[in-house]
CSV table of C-alpha atoms in Angstrom, one decimal:
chain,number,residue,atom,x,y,z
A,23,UNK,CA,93.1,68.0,128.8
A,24,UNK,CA,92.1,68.6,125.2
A,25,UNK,CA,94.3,67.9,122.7
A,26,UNK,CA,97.2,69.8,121.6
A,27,UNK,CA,98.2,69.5,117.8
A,28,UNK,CA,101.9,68.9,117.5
A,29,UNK,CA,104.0,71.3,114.5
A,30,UNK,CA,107.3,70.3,113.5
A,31,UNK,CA,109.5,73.4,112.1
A,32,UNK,CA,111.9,71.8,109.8
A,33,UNK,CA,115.2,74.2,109.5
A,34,UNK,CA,114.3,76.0,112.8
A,35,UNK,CA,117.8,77.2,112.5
A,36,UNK,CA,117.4,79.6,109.9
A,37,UNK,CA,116.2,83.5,109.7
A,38,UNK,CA,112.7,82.5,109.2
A,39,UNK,CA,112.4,79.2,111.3
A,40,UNK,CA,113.8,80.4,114.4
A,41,UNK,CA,111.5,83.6,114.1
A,42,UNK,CA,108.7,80.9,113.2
A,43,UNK,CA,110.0,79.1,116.7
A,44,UNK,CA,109.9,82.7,118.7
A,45,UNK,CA,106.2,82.9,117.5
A,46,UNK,CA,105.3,79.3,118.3
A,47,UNK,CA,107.2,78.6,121.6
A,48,UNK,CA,105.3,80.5,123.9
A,49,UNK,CA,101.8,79.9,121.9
A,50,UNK,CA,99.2,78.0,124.3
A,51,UNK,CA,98.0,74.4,123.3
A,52,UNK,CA,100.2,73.4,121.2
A,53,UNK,CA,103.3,70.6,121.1
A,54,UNK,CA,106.1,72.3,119.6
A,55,UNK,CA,108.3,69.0,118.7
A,56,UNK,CA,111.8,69.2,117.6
A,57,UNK,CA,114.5,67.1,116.2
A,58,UNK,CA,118.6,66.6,117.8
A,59,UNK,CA,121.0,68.4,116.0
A,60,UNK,CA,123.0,64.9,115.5
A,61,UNK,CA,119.6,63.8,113.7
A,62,UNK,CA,119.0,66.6,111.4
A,63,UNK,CA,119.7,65.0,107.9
A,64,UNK,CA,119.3,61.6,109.3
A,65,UNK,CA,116.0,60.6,106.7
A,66,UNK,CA,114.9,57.9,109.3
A,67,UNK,CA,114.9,59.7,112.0
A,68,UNK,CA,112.4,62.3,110.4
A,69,UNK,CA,110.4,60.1,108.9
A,70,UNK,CA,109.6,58.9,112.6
A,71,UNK,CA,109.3,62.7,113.6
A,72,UNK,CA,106.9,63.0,110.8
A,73,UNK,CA,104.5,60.4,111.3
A,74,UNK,CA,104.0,61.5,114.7
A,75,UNK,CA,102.7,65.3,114.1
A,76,UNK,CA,99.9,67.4,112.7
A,77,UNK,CA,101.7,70.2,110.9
A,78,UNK,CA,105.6,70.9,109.2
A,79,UNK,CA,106.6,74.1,108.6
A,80,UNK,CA,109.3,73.7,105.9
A,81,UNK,CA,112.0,76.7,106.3
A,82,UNK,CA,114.3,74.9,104.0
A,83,UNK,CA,116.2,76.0,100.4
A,84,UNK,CA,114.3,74.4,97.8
A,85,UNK,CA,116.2,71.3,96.8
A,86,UNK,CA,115.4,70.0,100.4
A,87,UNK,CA,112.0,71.2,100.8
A,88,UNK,CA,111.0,69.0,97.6
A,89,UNK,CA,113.0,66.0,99.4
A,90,UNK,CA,111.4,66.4,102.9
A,91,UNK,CA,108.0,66.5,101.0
A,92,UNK,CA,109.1,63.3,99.1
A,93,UNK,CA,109.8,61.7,102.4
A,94,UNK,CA,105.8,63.0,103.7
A,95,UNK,CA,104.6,61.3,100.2
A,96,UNK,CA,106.1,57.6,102.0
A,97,UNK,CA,104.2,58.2,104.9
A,98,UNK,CA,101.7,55.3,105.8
A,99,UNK,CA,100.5,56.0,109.1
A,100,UNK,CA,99.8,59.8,108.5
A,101,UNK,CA,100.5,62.8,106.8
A,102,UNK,CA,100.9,66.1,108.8
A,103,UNK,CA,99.8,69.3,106.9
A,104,UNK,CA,102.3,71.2,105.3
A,105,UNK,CA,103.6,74.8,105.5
A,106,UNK,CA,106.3,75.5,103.0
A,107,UNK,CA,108.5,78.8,103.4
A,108,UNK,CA,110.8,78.5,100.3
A,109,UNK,CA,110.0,79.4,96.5
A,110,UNK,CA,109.7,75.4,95.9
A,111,UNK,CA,105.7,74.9,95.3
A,112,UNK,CA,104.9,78.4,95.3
A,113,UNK,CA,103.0,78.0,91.8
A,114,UNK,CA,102.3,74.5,91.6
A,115,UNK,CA,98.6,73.2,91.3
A,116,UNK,CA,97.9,71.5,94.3
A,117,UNK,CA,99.4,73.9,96.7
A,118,UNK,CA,97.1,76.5,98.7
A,119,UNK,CA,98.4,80.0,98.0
A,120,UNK,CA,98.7,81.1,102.1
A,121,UNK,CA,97.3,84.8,102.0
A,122,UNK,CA,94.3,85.1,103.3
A,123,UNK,CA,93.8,88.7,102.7
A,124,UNK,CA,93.8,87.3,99.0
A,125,UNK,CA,90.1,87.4,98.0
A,126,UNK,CA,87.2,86.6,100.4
A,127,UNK,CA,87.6,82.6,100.0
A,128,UNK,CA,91.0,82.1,100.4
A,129,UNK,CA,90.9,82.2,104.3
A,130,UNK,CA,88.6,79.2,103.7
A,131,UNK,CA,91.0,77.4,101.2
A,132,UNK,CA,93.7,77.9,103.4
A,133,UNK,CA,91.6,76.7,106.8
A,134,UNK,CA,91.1,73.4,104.5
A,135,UNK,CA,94.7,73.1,103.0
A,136,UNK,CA,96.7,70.3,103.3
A,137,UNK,CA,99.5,71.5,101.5
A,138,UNK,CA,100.0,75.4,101.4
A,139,UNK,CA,102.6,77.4,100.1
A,140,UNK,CA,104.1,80.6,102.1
A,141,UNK,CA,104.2,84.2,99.8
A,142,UNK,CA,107.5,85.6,99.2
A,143,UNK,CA,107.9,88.8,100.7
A,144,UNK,CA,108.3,91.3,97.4
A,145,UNK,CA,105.1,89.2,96.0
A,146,UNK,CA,103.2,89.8,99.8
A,147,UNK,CA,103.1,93.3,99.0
A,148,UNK,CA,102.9,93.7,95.2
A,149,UNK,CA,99.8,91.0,95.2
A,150,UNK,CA,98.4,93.2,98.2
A,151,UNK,CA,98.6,96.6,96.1
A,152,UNK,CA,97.7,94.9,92.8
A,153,UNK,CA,94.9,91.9,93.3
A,154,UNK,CA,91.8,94.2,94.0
A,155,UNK,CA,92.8,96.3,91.4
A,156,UNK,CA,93.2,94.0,89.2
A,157,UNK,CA,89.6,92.1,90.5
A,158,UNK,CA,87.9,95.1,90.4
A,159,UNK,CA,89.0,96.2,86.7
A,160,UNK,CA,90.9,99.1,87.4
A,161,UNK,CA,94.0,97.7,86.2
A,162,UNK,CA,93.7,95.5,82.8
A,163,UNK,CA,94.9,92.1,83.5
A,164,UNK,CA,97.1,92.6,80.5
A,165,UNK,CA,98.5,95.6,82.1
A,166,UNK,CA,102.6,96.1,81.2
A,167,UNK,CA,102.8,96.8,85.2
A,168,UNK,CA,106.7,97.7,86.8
A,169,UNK,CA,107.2,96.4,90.8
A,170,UNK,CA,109.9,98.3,92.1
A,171,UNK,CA,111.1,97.2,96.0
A,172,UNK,CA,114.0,97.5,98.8
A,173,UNK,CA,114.3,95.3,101.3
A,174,UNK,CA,116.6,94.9,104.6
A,175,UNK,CA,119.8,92.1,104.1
A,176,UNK,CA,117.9,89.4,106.1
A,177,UNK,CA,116.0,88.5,103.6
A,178,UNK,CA,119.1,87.6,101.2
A,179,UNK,CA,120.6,84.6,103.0
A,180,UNK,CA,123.7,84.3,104.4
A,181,UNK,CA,125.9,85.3,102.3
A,182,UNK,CA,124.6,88.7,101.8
A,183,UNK,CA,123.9,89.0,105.9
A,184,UNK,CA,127.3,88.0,106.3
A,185,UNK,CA,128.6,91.0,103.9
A,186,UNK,CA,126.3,93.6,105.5
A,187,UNK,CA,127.4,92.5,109.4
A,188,UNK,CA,131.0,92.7,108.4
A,189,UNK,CA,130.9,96.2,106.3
A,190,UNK,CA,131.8,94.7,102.9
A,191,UNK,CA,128.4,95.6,101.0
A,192,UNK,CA,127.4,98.5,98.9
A,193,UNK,CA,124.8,100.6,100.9
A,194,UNK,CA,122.3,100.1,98.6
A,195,UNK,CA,122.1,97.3,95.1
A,196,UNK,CA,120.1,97.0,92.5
A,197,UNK,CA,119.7,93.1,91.4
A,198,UNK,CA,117.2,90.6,89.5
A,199,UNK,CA,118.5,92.8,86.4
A,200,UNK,CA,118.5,89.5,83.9
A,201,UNK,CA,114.3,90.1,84.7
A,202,UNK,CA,113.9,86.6,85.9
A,203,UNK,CA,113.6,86.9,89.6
A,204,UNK,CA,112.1,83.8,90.8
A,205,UNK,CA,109.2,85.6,92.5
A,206,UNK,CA,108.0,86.7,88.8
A,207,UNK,CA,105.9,83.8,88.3
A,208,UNK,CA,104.4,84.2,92.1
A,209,UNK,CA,104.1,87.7,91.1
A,210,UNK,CA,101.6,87.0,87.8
A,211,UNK,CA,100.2,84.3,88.9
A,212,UNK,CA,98.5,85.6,92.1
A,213,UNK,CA,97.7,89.2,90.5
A,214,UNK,CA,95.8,87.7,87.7
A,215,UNK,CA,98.4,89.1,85.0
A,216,UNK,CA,98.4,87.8,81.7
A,217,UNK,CA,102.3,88.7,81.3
A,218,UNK,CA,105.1,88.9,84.1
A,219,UNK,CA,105.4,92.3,85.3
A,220,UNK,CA,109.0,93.4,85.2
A,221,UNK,CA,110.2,93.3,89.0
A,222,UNK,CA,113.4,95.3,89.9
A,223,UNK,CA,114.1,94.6,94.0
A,224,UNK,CA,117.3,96.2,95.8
A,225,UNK,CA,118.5,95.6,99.1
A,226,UNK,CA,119.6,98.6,101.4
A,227,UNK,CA,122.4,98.3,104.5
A,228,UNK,CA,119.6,98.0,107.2
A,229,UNK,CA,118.4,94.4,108.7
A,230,UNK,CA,115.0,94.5,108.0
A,231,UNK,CA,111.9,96.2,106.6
A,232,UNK,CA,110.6,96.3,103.3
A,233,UNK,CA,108.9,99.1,100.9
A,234,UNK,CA,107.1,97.8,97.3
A,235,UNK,CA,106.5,100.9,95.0
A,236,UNK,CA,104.4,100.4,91.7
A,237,UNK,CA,103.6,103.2,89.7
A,238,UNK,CA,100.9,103.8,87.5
A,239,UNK,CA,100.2,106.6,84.5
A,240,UNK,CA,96.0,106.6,85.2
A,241,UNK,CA,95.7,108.3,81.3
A,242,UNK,CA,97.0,104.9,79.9
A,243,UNK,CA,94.0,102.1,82.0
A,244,UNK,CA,91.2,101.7,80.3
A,245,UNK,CA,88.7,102.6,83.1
A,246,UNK,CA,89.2,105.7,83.7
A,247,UNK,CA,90.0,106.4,87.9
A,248,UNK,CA,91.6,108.6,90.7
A,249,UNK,CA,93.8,107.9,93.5
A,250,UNK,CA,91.1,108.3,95.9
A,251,UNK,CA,89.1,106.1,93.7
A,252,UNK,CA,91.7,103.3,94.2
A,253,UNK,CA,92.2,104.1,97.3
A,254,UNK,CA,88.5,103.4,98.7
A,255,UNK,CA,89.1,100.1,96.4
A,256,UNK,CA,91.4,99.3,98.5
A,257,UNK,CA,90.4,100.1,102.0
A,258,UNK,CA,87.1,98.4,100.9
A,259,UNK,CA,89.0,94.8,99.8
A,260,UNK,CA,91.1,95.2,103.5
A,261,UNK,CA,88.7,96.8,105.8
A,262,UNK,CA,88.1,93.6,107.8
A,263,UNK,CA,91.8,92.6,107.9
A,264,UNK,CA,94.0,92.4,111.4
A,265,UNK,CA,96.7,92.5,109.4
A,266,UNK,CA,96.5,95.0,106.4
A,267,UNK,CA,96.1,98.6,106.9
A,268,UNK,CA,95.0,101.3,104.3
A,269,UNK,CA,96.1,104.5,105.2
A,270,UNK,CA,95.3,108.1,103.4
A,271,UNK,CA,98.8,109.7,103.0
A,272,UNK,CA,97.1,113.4,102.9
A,273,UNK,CA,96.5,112.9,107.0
A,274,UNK,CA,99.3,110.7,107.8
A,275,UNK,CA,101.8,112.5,109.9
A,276,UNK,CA,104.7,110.4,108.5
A,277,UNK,CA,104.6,111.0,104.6
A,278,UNK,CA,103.1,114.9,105.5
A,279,UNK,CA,106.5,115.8,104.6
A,280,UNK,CA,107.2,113.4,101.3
A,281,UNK,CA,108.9,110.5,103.2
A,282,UNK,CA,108.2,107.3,104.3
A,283,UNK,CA,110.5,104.6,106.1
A,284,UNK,CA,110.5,100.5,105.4
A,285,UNK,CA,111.5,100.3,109.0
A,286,UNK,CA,108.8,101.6,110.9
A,287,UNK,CA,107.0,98.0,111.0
A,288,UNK,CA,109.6,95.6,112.1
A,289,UNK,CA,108.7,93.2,114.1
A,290,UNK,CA,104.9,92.9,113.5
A,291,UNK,CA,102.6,91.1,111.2
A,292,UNK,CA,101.4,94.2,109.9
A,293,UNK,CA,101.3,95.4,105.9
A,294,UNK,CA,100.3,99.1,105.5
A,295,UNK,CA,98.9,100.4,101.7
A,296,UNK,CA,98.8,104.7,101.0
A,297,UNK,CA,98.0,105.6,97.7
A,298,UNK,CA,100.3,109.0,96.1
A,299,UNK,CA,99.0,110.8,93.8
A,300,UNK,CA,99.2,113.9,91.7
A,301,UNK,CA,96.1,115.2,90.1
A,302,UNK,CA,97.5,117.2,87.3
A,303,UNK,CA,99.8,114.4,86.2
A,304,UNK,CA,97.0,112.1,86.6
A,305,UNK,CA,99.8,109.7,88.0
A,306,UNK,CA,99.5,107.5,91.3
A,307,UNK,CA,102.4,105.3,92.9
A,308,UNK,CA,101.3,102.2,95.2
A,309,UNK,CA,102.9,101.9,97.9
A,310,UNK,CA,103.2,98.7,100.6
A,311,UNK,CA,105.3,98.8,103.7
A,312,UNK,CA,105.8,95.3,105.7
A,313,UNK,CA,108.5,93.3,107.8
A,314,UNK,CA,110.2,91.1,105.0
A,315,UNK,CA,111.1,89.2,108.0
A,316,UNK,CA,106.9,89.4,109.3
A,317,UNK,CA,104.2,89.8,107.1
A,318,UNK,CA,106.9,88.4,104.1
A,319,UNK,CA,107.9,85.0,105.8
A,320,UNK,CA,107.3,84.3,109.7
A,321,UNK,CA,104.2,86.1,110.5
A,322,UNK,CA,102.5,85.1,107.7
A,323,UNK,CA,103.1,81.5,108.6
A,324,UNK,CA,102.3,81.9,112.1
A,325,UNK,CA,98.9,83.4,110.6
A,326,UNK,CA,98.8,80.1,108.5
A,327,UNK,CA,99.5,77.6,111.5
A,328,UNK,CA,96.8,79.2,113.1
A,329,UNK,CA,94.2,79.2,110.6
A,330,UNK,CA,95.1,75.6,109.2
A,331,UNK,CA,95.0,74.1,113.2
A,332,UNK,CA,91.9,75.8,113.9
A,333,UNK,CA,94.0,77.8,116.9
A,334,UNK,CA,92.0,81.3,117.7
């Protein structure tokens, strides 16, 4: 029998590890390992866990992703790779940036990483829109760019999931209004940005499901373009991806009449792109639909797992 790597998902009892754990249980050749409840924050027992497997995925808060990777750091007798879900090391130098759909090396980085970092949802889609753009010098990277969003409640913890299953949240909130939403730095540091873009997400009264919306005033870029000009920018930088779709609003049945849902994806891996636009205006809005709960967090670490273990 060849050999089967072993994963360990560290906080397999959150959103995003026990959809991580639906995605992983039933997957061929691999040793899913997992640790007794009575032995969760027992260190020793961990470390032992630890030494004996290939890969951790971390679906932890921050504070206890930085300790379980100081643990990894005591290892002597090996080090498994490492798949980090929270905000923790999402711009620290050393850490592999996990979308591959980034440029057309960072499948190989991540293939090679020992230590990769998971996107945030809101940046998943806002680096998707904005990245090629940005490469291709549509957009200036000193751009003053706005990321508006609305996701589903499962991607706000516990305490908002809570408030949403028991009918005691607003049907739709604004937050992130002090500007300094963790993901900024994500957000400008994987677009290429010289400055943060101001980021304004909301959360709706429906589980999951996620839009990202980014306008743009064409008059004010400095290379002058059209929406269809961005949009074959962008169905160019995707058009090998199993994952990312670009889609031409004009013959999409769905936004035919002005409208488009963050539902309709749940429950895959998949990120669609359509590019508005109104010719006398010269304006565009960017639009990226995914599963915060998919694409934003499990899927895109079962998509990781994969590439980093070699697993077809």
């Amino acid at each position: 029998m060849s050999y089967m790597p072993a994963i360990f998902i560290d906080g397999e009892v959150g959103t995003t590890g026990l959809k991580i754990r639906e995605h992983l249980v039933n997957m061929p050749n691999i040793n899913l390992r997992v640790i007794a409840n009575r032995e969760r924050k027992n260190p020793l027992a961990k470390k032992v866990l630890l030494e004996e497997v290939d890969l951790v995925v971390l679906c932890l808060p921050d504070a206890a992703a930085y300790e379980t990777v100081r643990l990894i750091d005591t290892l002597t007798t090996g080090r498994p790779k490492i798949i980090d879900t929270s905000t923790a090391h999402r711009v620290d130098e050393g850490w592999v940036y996990g979308f591959p759909e980034l440029n057309n090396k960072q499948k190989e980085r991540i293939k090679k990483a020992k230590r990769l970092t998971n996107p945030g949802c809101y940046p998943t889609g806002a680096i998707a829109l904005l990245r090629p753009l940005i490469d291709e010098g549509v957009i200036p990277r000193n751009y003053p760019i706005t990321i508006n969003a609305i996701s589903g409640y499962s991607g706000g913890g516990k305490s908002m999931i809570h408030a949403h299953t028991q009918g005691k949240a607003s049907p739709f909130e604004l937050y992130g209004l002090t500007l300094t939403h963790k993901h900024i730095p994500e957000l400008q540091k994987y677009t290429n940005l010289t400055q943060p873009p101001i980021f304004i997400p909301s959360v709706g009264n429906f589980r999951q499901g996620m839009l990202i919306y980014i306008p743009l005033h064409l008059n004010t870029l400095e290379c002058k373009t059209t929406a269809s000009e961005i949009q074959h920018i962008l169905a160019t930088h995707y058009i090998e991806s199993s994952c990312i779709s670009v889609l031409d609003p004009n013959g999409d049945y769905e936004t035919l009449n002005g409208k488009i849902s963050p539902e309709a994806l749940n429950g895959t891996n998949k990120l669609e792109i359509r590019v508005f636009g109104n010719v006398q205006k010269n304006q565009v809005v960017l639009v990226a639909r995914l599963d915060n709960l998919g694409k934003g967090a499990s899927g895109a670490a079962v998509q990781n797992v994969k590439l980093m273990l070699g697993i077809d």
